[in-house]
mmCIF file of C-alpha atoms in Angstrom:
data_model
loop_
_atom_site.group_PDB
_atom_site.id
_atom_site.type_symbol
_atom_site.label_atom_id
_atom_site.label_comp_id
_atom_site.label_asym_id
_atom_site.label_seq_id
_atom_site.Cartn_x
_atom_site.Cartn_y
_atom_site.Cartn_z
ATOM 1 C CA UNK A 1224 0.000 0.000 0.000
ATOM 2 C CA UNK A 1225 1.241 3.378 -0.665
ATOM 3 C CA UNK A 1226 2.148 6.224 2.087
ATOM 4 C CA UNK A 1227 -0.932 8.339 0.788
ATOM 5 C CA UNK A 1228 -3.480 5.544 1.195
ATOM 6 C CA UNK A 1229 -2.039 4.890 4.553
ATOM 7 C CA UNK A 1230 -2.576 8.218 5.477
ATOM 8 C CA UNK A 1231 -6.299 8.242 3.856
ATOM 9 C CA UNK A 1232 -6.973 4.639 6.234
ATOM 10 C CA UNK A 1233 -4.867 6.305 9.437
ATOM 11 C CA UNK A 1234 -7.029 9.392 9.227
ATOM 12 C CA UNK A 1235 -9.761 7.710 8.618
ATOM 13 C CA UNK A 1236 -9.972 5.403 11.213
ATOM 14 C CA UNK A 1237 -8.952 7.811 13.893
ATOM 15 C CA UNK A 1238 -12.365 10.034 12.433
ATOM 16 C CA UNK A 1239 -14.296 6.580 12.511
ATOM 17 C CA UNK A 1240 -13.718 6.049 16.122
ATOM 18 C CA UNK A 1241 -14.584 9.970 17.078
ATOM 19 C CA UNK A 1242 -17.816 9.575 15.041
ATOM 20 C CA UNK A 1243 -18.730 5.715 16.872
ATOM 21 C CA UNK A 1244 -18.269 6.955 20.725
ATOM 22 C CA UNK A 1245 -21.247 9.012 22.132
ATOM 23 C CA UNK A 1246 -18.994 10.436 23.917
ATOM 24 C CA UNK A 1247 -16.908 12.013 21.227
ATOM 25 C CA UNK A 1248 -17.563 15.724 19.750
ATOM 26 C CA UNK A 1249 -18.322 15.580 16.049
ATOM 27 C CA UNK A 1250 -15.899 15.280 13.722
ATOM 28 C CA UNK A 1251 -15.612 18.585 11.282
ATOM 29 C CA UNK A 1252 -12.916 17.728 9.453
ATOM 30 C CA UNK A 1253 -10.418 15.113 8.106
ATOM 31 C CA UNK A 1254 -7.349 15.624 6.193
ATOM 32 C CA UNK A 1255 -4.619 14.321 4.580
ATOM 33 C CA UNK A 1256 -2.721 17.505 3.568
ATOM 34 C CA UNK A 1257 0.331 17.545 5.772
ATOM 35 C CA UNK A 1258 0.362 20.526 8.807
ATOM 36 C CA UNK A 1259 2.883 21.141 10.749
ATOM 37 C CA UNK A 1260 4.682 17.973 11.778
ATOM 38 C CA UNK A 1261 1.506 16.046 10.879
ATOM 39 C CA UNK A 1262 0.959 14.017 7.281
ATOM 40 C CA UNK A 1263 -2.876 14.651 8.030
ATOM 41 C CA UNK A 1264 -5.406 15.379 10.267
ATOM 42 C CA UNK A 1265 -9.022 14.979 12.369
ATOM 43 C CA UNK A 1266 -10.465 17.781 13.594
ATOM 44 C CA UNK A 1267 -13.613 17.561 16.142
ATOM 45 C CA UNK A 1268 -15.525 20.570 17.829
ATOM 46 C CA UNK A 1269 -14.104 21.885 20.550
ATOM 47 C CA UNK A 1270 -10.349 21.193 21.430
ATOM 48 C CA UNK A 1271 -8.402 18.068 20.702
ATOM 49 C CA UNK A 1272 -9.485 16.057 24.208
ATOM 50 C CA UNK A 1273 -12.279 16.975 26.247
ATOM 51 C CA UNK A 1274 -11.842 20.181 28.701
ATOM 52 C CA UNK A 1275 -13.387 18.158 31.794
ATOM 53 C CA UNK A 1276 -12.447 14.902 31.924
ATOM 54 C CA UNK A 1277 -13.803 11.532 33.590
ATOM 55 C CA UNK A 1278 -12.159 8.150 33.248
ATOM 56 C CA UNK A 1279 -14.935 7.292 30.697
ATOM 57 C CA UNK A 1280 -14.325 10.306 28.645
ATOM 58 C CA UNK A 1281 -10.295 10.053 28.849
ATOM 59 C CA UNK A 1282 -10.532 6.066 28.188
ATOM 60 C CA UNK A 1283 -13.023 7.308 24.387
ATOM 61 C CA UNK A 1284 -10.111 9.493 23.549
ATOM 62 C CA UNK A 1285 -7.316 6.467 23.784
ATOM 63 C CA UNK A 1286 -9.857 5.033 21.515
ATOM 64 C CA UNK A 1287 -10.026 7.693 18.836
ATOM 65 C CA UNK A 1288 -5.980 7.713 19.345
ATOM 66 C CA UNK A 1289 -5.961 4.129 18.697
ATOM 67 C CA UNK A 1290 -8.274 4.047 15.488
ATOM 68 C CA UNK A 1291 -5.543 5.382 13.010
ATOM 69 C CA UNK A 1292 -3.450 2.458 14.140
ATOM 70 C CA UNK A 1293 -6.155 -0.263 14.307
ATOM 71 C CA UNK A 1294 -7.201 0.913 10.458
ATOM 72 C CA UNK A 1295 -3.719 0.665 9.538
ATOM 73 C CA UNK A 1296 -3.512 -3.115 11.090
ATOM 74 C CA UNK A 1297 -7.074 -4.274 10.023
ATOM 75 C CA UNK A 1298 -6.942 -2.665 6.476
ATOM 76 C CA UNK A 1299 -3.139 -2.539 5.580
ATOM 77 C CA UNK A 1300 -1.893 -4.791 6.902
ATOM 78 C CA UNK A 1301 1.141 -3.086 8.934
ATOM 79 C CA UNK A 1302 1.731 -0.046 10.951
ATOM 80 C CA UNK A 1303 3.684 3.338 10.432
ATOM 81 C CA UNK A 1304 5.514 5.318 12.585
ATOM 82 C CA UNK A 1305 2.200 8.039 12.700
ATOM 83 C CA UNK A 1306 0.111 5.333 14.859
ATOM 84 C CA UNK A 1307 3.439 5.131 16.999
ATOM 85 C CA UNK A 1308 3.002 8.325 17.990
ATOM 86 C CA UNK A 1309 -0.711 7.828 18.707
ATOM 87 C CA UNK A 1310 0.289 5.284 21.123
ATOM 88 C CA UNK A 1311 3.209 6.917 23.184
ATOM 89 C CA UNK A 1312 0.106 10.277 23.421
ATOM 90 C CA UNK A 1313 -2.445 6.778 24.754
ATOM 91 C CA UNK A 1314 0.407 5.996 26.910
ATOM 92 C CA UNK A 1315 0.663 9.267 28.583
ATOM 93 C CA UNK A 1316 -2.951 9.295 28.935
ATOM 94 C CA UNK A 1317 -3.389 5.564 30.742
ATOM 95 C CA UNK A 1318 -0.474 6.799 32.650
ATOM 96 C CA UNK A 1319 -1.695 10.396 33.730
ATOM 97 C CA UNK A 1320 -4.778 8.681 34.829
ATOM 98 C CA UNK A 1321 -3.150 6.537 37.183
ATOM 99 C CA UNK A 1322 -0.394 8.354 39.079
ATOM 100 C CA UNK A 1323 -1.966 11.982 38.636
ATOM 101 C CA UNK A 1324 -5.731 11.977 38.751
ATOM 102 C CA UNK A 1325 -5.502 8.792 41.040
ATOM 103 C CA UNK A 1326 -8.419 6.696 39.154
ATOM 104 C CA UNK A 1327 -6.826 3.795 40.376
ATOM 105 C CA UNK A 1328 -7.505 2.002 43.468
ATOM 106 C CA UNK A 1329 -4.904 -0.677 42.736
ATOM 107 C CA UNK A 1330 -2.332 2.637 42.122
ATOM 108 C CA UNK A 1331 -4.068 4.538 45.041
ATOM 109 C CA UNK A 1332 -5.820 8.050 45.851
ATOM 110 C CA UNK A 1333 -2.367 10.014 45.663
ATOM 111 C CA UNK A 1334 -1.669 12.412 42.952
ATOM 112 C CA UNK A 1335 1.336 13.034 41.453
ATOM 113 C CA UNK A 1336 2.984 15.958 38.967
ATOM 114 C CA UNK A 1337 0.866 15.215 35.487
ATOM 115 C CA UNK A 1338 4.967 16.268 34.241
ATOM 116 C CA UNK A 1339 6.853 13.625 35.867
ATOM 117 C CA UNK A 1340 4.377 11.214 34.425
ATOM 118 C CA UNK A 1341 6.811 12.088 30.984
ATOM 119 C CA UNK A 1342 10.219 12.046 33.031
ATOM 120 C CA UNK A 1343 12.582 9.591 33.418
ATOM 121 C CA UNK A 1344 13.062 7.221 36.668
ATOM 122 C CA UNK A 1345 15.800 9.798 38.574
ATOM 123 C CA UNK A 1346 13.079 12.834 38.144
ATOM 124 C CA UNK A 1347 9.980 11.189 39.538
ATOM 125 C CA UNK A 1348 8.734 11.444 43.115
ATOM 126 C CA UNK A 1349 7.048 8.178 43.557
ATOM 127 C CA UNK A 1350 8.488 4.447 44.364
ATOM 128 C CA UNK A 1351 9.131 1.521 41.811
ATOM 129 C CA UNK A 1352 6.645 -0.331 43.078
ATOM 130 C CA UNK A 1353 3.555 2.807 42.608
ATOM 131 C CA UNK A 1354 5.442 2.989 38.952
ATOM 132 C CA UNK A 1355 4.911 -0.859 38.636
ATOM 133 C CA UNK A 1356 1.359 -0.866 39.859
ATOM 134 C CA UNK A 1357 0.283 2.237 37.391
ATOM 135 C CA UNK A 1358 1.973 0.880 34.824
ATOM 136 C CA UNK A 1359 -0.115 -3.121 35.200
ATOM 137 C CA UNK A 1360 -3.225 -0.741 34.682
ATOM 138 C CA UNK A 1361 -2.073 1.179 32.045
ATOM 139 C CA UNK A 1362 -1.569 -1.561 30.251
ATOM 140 C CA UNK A 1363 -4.649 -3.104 30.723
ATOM 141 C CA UNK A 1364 -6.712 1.147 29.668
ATOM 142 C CA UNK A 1365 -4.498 0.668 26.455
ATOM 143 C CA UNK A 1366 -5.149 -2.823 25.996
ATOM 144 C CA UNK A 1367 -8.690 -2.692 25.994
ATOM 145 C CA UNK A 1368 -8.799 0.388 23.900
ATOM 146 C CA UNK A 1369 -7.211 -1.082 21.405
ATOM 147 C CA UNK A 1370 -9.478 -4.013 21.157
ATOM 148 C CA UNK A 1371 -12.662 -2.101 20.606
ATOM 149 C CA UNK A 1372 -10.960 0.725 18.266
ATOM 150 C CA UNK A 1373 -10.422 -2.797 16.272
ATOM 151 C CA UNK A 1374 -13.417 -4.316 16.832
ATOM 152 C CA UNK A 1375 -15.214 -1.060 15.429
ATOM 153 C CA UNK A 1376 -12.915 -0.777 12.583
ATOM 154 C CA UNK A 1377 -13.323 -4.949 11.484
ATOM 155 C CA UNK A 1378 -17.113 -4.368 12.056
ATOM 156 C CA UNK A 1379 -17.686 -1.208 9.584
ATOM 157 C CA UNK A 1380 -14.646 -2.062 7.080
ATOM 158 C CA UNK A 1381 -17.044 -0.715 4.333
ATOM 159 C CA UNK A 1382 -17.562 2.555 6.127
ATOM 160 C CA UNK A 1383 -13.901 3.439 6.540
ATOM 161 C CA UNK A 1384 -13.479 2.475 2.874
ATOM 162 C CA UNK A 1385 -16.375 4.267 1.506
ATOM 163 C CA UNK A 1386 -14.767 7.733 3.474
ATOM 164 C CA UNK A 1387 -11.173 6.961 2.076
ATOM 165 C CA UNK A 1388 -11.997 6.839 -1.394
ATOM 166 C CA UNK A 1389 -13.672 10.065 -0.992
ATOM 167 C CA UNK A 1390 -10.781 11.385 1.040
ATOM 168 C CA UNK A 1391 -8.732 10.283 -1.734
ATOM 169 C CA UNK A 1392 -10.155 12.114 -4.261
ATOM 170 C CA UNK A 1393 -10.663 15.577 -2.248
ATOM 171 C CA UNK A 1394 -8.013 15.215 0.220
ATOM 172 C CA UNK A 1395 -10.395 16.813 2.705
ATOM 173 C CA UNK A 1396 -13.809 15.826 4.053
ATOM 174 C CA UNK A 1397 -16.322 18.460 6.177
ATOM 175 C CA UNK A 1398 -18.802 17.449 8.927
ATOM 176 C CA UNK A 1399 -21.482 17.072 6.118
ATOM 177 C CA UNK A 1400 -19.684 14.386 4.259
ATOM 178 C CA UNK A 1401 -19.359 12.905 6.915
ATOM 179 C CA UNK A 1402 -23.151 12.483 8.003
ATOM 180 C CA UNK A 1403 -23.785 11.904 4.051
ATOM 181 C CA UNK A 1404 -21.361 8.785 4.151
ATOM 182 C CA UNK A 1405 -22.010 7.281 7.570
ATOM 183 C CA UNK A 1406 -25.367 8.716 8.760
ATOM 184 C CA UNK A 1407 -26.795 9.266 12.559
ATOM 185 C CA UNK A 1408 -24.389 8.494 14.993
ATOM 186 C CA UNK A 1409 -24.397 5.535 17.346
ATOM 187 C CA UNK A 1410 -26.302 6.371 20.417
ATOM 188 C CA UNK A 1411 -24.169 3.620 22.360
ATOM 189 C CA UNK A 1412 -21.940 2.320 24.330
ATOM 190 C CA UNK A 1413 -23.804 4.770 27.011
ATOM 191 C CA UNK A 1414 -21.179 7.046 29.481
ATOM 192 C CA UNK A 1415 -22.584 4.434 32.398
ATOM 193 C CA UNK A 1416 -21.582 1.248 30.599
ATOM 194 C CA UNK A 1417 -18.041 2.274 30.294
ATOM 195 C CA UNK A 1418 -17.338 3.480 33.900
ATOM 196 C CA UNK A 1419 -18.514 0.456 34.632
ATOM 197 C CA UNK A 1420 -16.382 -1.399 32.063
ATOM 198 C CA UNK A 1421 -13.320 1.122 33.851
ATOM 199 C CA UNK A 1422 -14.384 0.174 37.550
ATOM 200 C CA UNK A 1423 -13.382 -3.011 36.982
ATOM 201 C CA UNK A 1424 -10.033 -2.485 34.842
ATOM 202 C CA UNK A 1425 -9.180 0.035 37.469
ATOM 203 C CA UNK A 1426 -9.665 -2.035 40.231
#
């Protein structure tokens, strides 16, 4: 597959994801013409993550971060360094919710400096073993992100297709061809049934 359609799947299914979770603002525009650092782009209303954040709203962004790189795996075949860098921003997020907003019970109620979340071992302020604990978790936010950013991408394969070919041909796509291409959006999983999917990963 070439870079381009990469980028057209990557962008894709990080836009697919957005649009599937309730949770999500709506998507108002995807593109593949480079900015900045970035080969493309999804923009949803608002700002990039949600301004007040609950475990169930942080755990639908690690999903949206994870849909470029589930696309990639379900409908490529491989992965390129872009969904790379999707997963060391779901890192930080798994791992900001464990030793700085203290959603963990395994991890504890303390909070710790979001920053030395992104430092290395000789900068932080908390023990190996509170590093070792978060990180079990972590694991196991990211895991479980991943598997239902791929279940939604294996499960509407024809979507994401449909939208790349279009994205192909214009390079970028507006809120309205979005609704023209995939419709309402989903109504679930409901806010309640994922906190109480989290409760028990962050137990």
């Amino acid at each position: 597959a070439s870079d381009v359609y990469k980028r057209q799947i990557h962008e894709t299914g990080h836009a697919f994801c957005a649009w599937a979770m309730p949770q999500q603002k709506n998507v108002l525009k995807i593109s593949v013409l480079p900015r900045g650092n970035a080969l493309g782009y999804t923009q949803r209303a608002g700002g990039e993550f949600h301004e007040y954040q609950t475990n169930a709203t942080m755990f639908t962004d690690m999903v949206v971060l994870l849909g470029g790189r589930a696309a990639e795996e379900v409908l490529v075949g491989n992965v390129s360094t872009g969904a790379v860098d999707d997963l060391q921003k779901c890192t930080n997020i798994a791992m900001k919710q464990m030793l700085a907003f203290g959603m963990s019970r395994q991890a504890g109620m303390l909070s710790y400096n979001p920053q030395s979340t992104d430092s290395g071992r000789s900068f932080v302020h908390y023990s190996e073993s509170t590093q070792e604990s978060a990180e079990l978790v972590a694991k196991r936010l990211v895991d479980e992100a991943y598997r239902i950013s791929k279940e939604l991408v294996t499960q509407n394969k024809d979507k994401i297709r449909t939208l790349a070919t279009e994205l192909q041909e214009k390079s970028e796509l507006m809120q309205g061809d979005v609704q023209r291409l995939w419709g309402e959006r989903p109504k679930t999983p409901e806010t309640k049934e994922l906190a109480d999917k989290l409760e028990k990963l962050l137990a």
